[in-house]
Tab-separated table of C-alpha atoms and ligand atoms in Angstrom:
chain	number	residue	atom	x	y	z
Q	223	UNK	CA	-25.255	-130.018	51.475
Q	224	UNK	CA	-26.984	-126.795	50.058
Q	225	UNK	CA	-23.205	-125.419	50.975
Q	226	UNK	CA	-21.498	-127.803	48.406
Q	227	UNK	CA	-24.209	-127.106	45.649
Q	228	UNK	CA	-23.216	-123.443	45.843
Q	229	UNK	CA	-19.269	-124.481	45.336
Q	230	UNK	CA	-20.545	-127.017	42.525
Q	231	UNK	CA	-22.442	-124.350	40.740
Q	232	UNK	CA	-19.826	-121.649	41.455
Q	233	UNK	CA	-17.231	-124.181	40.037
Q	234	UNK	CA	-19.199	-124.715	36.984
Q	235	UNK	CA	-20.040	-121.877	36.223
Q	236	UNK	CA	-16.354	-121.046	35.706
Q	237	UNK	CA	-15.435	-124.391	33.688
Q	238	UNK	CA	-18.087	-122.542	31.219
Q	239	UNK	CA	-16.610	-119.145	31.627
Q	240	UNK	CA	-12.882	-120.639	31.117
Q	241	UNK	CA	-13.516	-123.069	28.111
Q	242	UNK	CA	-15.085	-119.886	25.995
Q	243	UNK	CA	-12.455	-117.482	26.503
Q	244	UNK	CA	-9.479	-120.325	25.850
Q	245	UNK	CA	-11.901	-121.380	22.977
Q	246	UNK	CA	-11.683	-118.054	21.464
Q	247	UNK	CA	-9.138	-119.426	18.687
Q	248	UNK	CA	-9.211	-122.917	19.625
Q	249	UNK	CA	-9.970	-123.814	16.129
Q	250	UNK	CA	-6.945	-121.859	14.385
Q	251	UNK	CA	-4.931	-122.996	16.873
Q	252	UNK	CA	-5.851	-126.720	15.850
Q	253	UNK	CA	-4.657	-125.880	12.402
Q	254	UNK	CA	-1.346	-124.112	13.636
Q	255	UNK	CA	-0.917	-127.241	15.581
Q	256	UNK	CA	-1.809	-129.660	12.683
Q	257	UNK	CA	0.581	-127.846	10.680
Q	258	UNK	CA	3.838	-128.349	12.392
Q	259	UNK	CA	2.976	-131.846	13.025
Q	260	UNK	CA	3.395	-131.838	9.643
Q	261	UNK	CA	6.545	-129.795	9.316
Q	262	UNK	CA	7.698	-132.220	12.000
Q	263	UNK	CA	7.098	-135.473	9.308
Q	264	UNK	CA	8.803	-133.531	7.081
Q	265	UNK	CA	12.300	-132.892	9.130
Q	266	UNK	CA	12.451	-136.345	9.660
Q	267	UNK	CA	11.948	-137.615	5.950
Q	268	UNK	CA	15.760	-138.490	5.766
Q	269	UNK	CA	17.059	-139.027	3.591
Q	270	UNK	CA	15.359	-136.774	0.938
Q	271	UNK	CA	13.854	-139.113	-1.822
Q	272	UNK	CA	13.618	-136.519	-4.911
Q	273	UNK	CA	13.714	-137.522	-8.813
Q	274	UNK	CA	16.737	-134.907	-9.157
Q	275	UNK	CA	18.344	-138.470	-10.714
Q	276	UNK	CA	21.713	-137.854	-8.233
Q	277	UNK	CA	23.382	-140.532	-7.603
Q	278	UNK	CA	22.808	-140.770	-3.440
Q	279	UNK	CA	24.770	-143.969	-1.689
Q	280	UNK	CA	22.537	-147.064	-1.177
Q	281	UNK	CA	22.843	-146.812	2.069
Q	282	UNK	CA	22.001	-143.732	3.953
Q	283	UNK	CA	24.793	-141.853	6.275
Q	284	UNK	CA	22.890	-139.716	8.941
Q	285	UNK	CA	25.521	-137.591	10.497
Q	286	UNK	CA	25.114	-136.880	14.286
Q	287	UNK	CA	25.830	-133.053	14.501
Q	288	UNK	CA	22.862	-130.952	13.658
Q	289	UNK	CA	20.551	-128.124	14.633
Q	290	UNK	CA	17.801	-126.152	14.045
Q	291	UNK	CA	18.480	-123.183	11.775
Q	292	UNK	CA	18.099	-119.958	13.887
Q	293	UNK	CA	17.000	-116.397	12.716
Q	294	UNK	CA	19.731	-113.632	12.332
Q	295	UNK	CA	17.306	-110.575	11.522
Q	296	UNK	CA	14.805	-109.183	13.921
Q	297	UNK	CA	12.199	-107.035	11.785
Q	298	UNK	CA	9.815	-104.655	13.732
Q	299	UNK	CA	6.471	-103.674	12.400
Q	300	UNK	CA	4.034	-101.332	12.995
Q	301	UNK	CA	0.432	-102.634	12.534
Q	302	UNK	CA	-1.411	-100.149	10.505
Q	303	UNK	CA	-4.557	-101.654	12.553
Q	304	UNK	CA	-7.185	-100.146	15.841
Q	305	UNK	CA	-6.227	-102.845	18.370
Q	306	UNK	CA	-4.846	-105.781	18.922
Q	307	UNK	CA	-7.771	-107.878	18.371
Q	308	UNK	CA	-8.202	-106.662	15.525
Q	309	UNK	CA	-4.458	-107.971	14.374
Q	310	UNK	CA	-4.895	-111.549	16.104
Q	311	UNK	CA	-7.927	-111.601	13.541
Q	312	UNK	CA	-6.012	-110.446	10.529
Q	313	UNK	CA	-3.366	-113.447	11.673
Q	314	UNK	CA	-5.677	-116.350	11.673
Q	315	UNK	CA	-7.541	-115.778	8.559
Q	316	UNK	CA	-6.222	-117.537	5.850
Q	317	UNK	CA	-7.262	-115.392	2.523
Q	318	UNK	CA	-4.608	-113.158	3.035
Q	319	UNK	CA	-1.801	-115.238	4.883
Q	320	UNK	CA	-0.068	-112.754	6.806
Q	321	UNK	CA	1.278	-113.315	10.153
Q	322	UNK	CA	4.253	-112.229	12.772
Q	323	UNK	CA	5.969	-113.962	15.631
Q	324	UNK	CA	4.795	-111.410	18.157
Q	325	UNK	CA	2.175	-108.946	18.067
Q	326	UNK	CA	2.700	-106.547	21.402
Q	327	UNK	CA	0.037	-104.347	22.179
Q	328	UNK	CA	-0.327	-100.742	24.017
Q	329	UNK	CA	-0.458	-102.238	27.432
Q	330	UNK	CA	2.570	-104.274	26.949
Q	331	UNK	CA	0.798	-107.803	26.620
Q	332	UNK	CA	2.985	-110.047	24.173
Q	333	UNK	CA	0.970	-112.364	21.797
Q	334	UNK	CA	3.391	-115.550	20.952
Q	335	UNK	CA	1.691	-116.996	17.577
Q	336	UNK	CA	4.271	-119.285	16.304
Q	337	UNK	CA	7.538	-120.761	17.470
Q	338	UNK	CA	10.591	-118.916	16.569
Q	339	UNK	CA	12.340	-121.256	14.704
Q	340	UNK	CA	9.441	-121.437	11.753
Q	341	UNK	CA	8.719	-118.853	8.711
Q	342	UNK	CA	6.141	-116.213	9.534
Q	343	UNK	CA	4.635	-114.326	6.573
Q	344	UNK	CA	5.300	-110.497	7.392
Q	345	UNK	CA	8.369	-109.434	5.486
Q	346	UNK	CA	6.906	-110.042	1.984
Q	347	UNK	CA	9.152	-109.082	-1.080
Q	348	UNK	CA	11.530	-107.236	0.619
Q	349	UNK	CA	15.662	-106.834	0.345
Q	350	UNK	CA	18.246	-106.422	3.028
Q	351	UNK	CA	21.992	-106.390	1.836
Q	352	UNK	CA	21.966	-109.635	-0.772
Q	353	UNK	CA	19.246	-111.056	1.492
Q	354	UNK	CA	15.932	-111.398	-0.619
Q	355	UNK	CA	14.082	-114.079	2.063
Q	356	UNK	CA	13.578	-112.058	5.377
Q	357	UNK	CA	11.189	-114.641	6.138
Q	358	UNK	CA	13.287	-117.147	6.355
Q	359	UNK	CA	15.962	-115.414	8.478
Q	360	UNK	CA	14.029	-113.265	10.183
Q	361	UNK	CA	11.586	-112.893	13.452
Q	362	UNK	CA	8.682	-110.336	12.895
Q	363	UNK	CA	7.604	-108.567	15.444
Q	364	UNK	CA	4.172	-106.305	15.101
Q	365	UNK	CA	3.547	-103.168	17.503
Q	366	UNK	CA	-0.298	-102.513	17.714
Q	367	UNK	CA	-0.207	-98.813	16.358
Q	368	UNK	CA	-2.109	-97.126	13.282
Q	369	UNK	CA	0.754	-96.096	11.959
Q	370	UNK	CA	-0.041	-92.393	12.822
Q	371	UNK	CA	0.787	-92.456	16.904
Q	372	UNK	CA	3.589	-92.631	19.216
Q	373	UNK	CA	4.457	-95.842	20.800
Q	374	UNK	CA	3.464	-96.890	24.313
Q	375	UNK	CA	5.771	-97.014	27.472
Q	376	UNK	CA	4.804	-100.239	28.224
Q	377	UNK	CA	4.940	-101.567	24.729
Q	378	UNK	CA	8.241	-100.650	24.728
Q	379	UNK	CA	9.139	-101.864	28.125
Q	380	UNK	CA	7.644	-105.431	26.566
Q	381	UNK	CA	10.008	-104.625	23.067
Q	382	UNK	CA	12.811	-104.502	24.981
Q	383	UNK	CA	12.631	-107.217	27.360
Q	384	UNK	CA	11.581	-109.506	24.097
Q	385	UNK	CA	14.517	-107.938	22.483
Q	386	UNK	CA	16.928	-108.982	24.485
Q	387	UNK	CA	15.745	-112.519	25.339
Q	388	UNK	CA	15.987	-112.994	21.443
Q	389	UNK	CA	19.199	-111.298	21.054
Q	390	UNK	CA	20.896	-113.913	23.948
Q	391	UNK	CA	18.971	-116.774	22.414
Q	392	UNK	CA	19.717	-116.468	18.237
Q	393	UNK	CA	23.109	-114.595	18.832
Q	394	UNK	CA	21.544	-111.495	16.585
Q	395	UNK	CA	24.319	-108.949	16.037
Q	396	UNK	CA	23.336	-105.345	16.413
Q	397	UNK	CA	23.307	-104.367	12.996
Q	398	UNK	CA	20.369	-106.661	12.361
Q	399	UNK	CA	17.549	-105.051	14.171
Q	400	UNK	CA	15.639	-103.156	11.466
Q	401	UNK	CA	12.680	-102.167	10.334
Q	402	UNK	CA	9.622	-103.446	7.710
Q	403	UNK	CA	10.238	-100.052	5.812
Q	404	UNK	CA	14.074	-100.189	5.759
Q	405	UNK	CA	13.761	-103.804	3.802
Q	406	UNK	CA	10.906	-102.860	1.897
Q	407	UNK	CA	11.514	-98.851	1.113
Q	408	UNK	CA	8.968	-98.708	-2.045
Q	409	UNK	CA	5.928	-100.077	-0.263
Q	410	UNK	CA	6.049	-100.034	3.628
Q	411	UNK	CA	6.810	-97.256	5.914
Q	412	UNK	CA	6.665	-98.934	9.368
Q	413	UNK	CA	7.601	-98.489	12.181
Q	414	UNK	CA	6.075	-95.100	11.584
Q	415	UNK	CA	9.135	-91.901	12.187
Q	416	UNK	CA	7.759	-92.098	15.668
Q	417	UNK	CA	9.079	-94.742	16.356
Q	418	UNK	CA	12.129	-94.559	19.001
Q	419	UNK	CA	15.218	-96.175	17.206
Q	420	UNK	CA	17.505	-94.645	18.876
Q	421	UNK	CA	16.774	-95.617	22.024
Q	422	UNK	CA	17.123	-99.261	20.640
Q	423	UNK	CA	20.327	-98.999	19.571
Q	424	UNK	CA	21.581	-97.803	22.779
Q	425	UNK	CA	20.733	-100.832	24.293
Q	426	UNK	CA	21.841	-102.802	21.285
Q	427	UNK	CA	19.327	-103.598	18.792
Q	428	UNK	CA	20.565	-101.351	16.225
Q	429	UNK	CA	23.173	-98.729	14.712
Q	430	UNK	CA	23.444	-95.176	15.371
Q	431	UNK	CA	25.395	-92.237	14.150
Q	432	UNK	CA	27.725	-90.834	16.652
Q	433	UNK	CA	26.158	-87.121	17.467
Q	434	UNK	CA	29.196	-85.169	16.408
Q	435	UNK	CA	28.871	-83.741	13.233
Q	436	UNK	CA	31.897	-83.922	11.242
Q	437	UNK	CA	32.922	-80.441	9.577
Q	438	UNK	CA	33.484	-81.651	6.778
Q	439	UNK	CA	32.576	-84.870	3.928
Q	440	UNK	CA	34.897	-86.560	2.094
Q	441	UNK	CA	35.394	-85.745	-0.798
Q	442	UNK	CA	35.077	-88.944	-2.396
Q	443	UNK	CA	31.561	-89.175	-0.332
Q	444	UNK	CA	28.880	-91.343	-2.373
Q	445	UNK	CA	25.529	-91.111	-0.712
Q	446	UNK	CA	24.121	-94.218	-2.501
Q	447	UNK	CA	26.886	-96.140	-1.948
Q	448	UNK	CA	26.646	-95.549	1.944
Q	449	UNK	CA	22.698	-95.931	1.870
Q	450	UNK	CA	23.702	-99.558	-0.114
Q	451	UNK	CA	26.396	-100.109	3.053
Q	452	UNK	CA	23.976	-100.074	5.642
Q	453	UNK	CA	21.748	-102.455	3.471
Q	454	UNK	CA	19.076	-100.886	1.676
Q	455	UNK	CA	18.384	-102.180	-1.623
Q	456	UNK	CA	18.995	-98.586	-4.095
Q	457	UNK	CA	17.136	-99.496	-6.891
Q	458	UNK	CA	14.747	-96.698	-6.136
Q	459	UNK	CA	16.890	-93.866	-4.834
Q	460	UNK	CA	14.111	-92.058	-3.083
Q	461	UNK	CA	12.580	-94.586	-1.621
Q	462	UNK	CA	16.034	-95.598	-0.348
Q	463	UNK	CA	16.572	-91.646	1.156
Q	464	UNK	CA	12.760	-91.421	3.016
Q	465	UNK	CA	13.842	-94.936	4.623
Q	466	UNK	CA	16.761	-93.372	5.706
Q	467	UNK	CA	15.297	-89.926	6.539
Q	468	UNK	CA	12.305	-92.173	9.086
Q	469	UNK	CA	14.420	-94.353	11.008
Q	470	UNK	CA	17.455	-92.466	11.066
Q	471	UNK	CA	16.102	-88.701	11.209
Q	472	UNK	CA	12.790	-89.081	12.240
Q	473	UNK	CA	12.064	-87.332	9.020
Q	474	UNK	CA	9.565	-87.734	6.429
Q	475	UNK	CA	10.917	-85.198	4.024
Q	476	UNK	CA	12.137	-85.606	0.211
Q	477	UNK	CA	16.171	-85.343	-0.137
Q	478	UNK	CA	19.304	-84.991	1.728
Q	479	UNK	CA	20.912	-81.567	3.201
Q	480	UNK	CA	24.312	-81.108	4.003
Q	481	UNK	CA	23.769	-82.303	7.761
Q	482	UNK	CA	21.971	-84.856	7.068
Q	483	UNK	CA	24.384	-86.091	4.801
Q	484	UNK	CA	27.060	-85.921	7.418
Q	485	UNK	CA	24.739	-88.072	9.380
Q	486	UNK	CA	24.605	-90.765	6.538
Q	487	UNK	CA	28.280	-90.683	5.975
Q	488	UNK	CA	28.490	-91.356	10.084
Q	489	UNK	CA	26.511	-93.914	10.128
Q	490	UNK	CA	28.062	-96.111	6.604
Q	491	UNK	CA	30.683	-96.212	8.989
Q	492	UNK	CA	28.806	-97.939	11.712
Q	493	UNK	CA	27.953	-100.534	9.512
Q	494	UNK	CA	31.656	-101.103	7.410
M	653	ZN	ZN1	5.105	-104.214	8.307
């Protein structure tokens, strides 16, 4: 008897320790899951009843081939924040709506805090080729880091893996593995140069140069045109460069040398 009062106790006692750790954000995740009950509603609100005044059949035509629309961009992210928990925070506040897919932190844990297939709010006014919505085509993926340290082993390990499972899953092509601060060149500047881009596009998530360096540029070379190639918007041209110079160089220097425009020129070809 006494023996089964222990277990009872013991058993209790762990029902209270389990429901307050899973009801750390049990009341954001109500509203996350509230939400795309909603979104749900709203994908099946065929057909569309708008006051656009077209002239739509009388009777509706649903076809039977459809999908959901996938991502094509992966964006990575440093988070300019002390710790993780301190980013989970930041994502389910609602005065400043920010958020990512996937927050990975130093020890390699991976933080899932919305489906794939719905809008996050971490590329903000940003440009990418003709693409001016990264939101929308994008999956944003945050790397617990200040913005002033090197990245963890087994954040990385965790990158890569989550790379590649969304790679396989959305079809990404290699080219479209970037970075906050090559969409956004004027205002952001993460992943900080530390970050180790090279070894990503080894493995696919990415372009690199080839290591050569070519004797000599063409002579037709235009350095803005290639920077515009690879995608970044050229508006401001030295914004454009010190995107370049981080991800490409690991480089947070003004301007462009002869190498390094050798390395530029090798890597507009990459992307033509
Ligand atoms: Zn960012």
């Amino acid at each position: 008897m006494k023996k089964y009062f222990v277990a009872f106790g013991v058993l209790a006692f762990s029902v209270i320790i389990y429901s307050c750790s899973a009801g750390k954000y049990s009341s954001t995740n109500k509203v996350y899951k509230k939400q795309v009950k909603e979104y749900a509603k709203l994908l099946s609100a065929y057909p569309v009843k708008d006051s656009a005044g077209l002239p739509y059949a009388a009777e509706w035509t649903g076809t039977t081939n459809l999908s959901m629309r996938r991502p094509n961009f992966v964006i990575i992210h440093h988070t300019a924040q002390n710790s993780c928990e301190q980013t989970l925070k930041t994502f389910t506040q609602t005065k400043n709506p920010v958020s990512a897919h996937y927050v990975i932190c130093k020890d390699g844990t991976v933080h899932h805090m919305l489906n794939d297939l719905l809008r996050a709010h971490h590329a903000g006014v940003s440009k990418w080729g003709n693409n001016t919505d990264l939101n929308s085509s994008s999956i944003g993926i945050e790397l617990d880091n200040n913005g002033f340290e090197y990245f963890s082993e087994a954040q990385m390990n965790s990158l890569l893996q989550l790379l590649d499972r969304i790679k396989k899953a959305y079809n990404i092509p290699a080219a479209n593995f970037i970075g906050h601060g090559d969409i956004a060149p004027t205002r952001k500047n993460d992943p900080n140069w530390r970050f180790p881009w090279k070894q990503l596009a080894e493995k696919g998530f990415g372009y690199w140069y080839d290591e050569t360096v070519i004797p000599e540029l063409p002579q037709n070379f235009n350095p803005l045109q290639a920077l515009r190639i690879i995608g970044f918007d050229i508006k401001d041209t030295n914004a454009a460069i010190i995107g370049f110079k981080r991800h490409w160089l690991q480089d947070t220097t003004k301007g462009l040398n002869d190498a390094q425009l050798k390395r530029l020129y090798e890597l507009s070809r990459k992307y033509q």
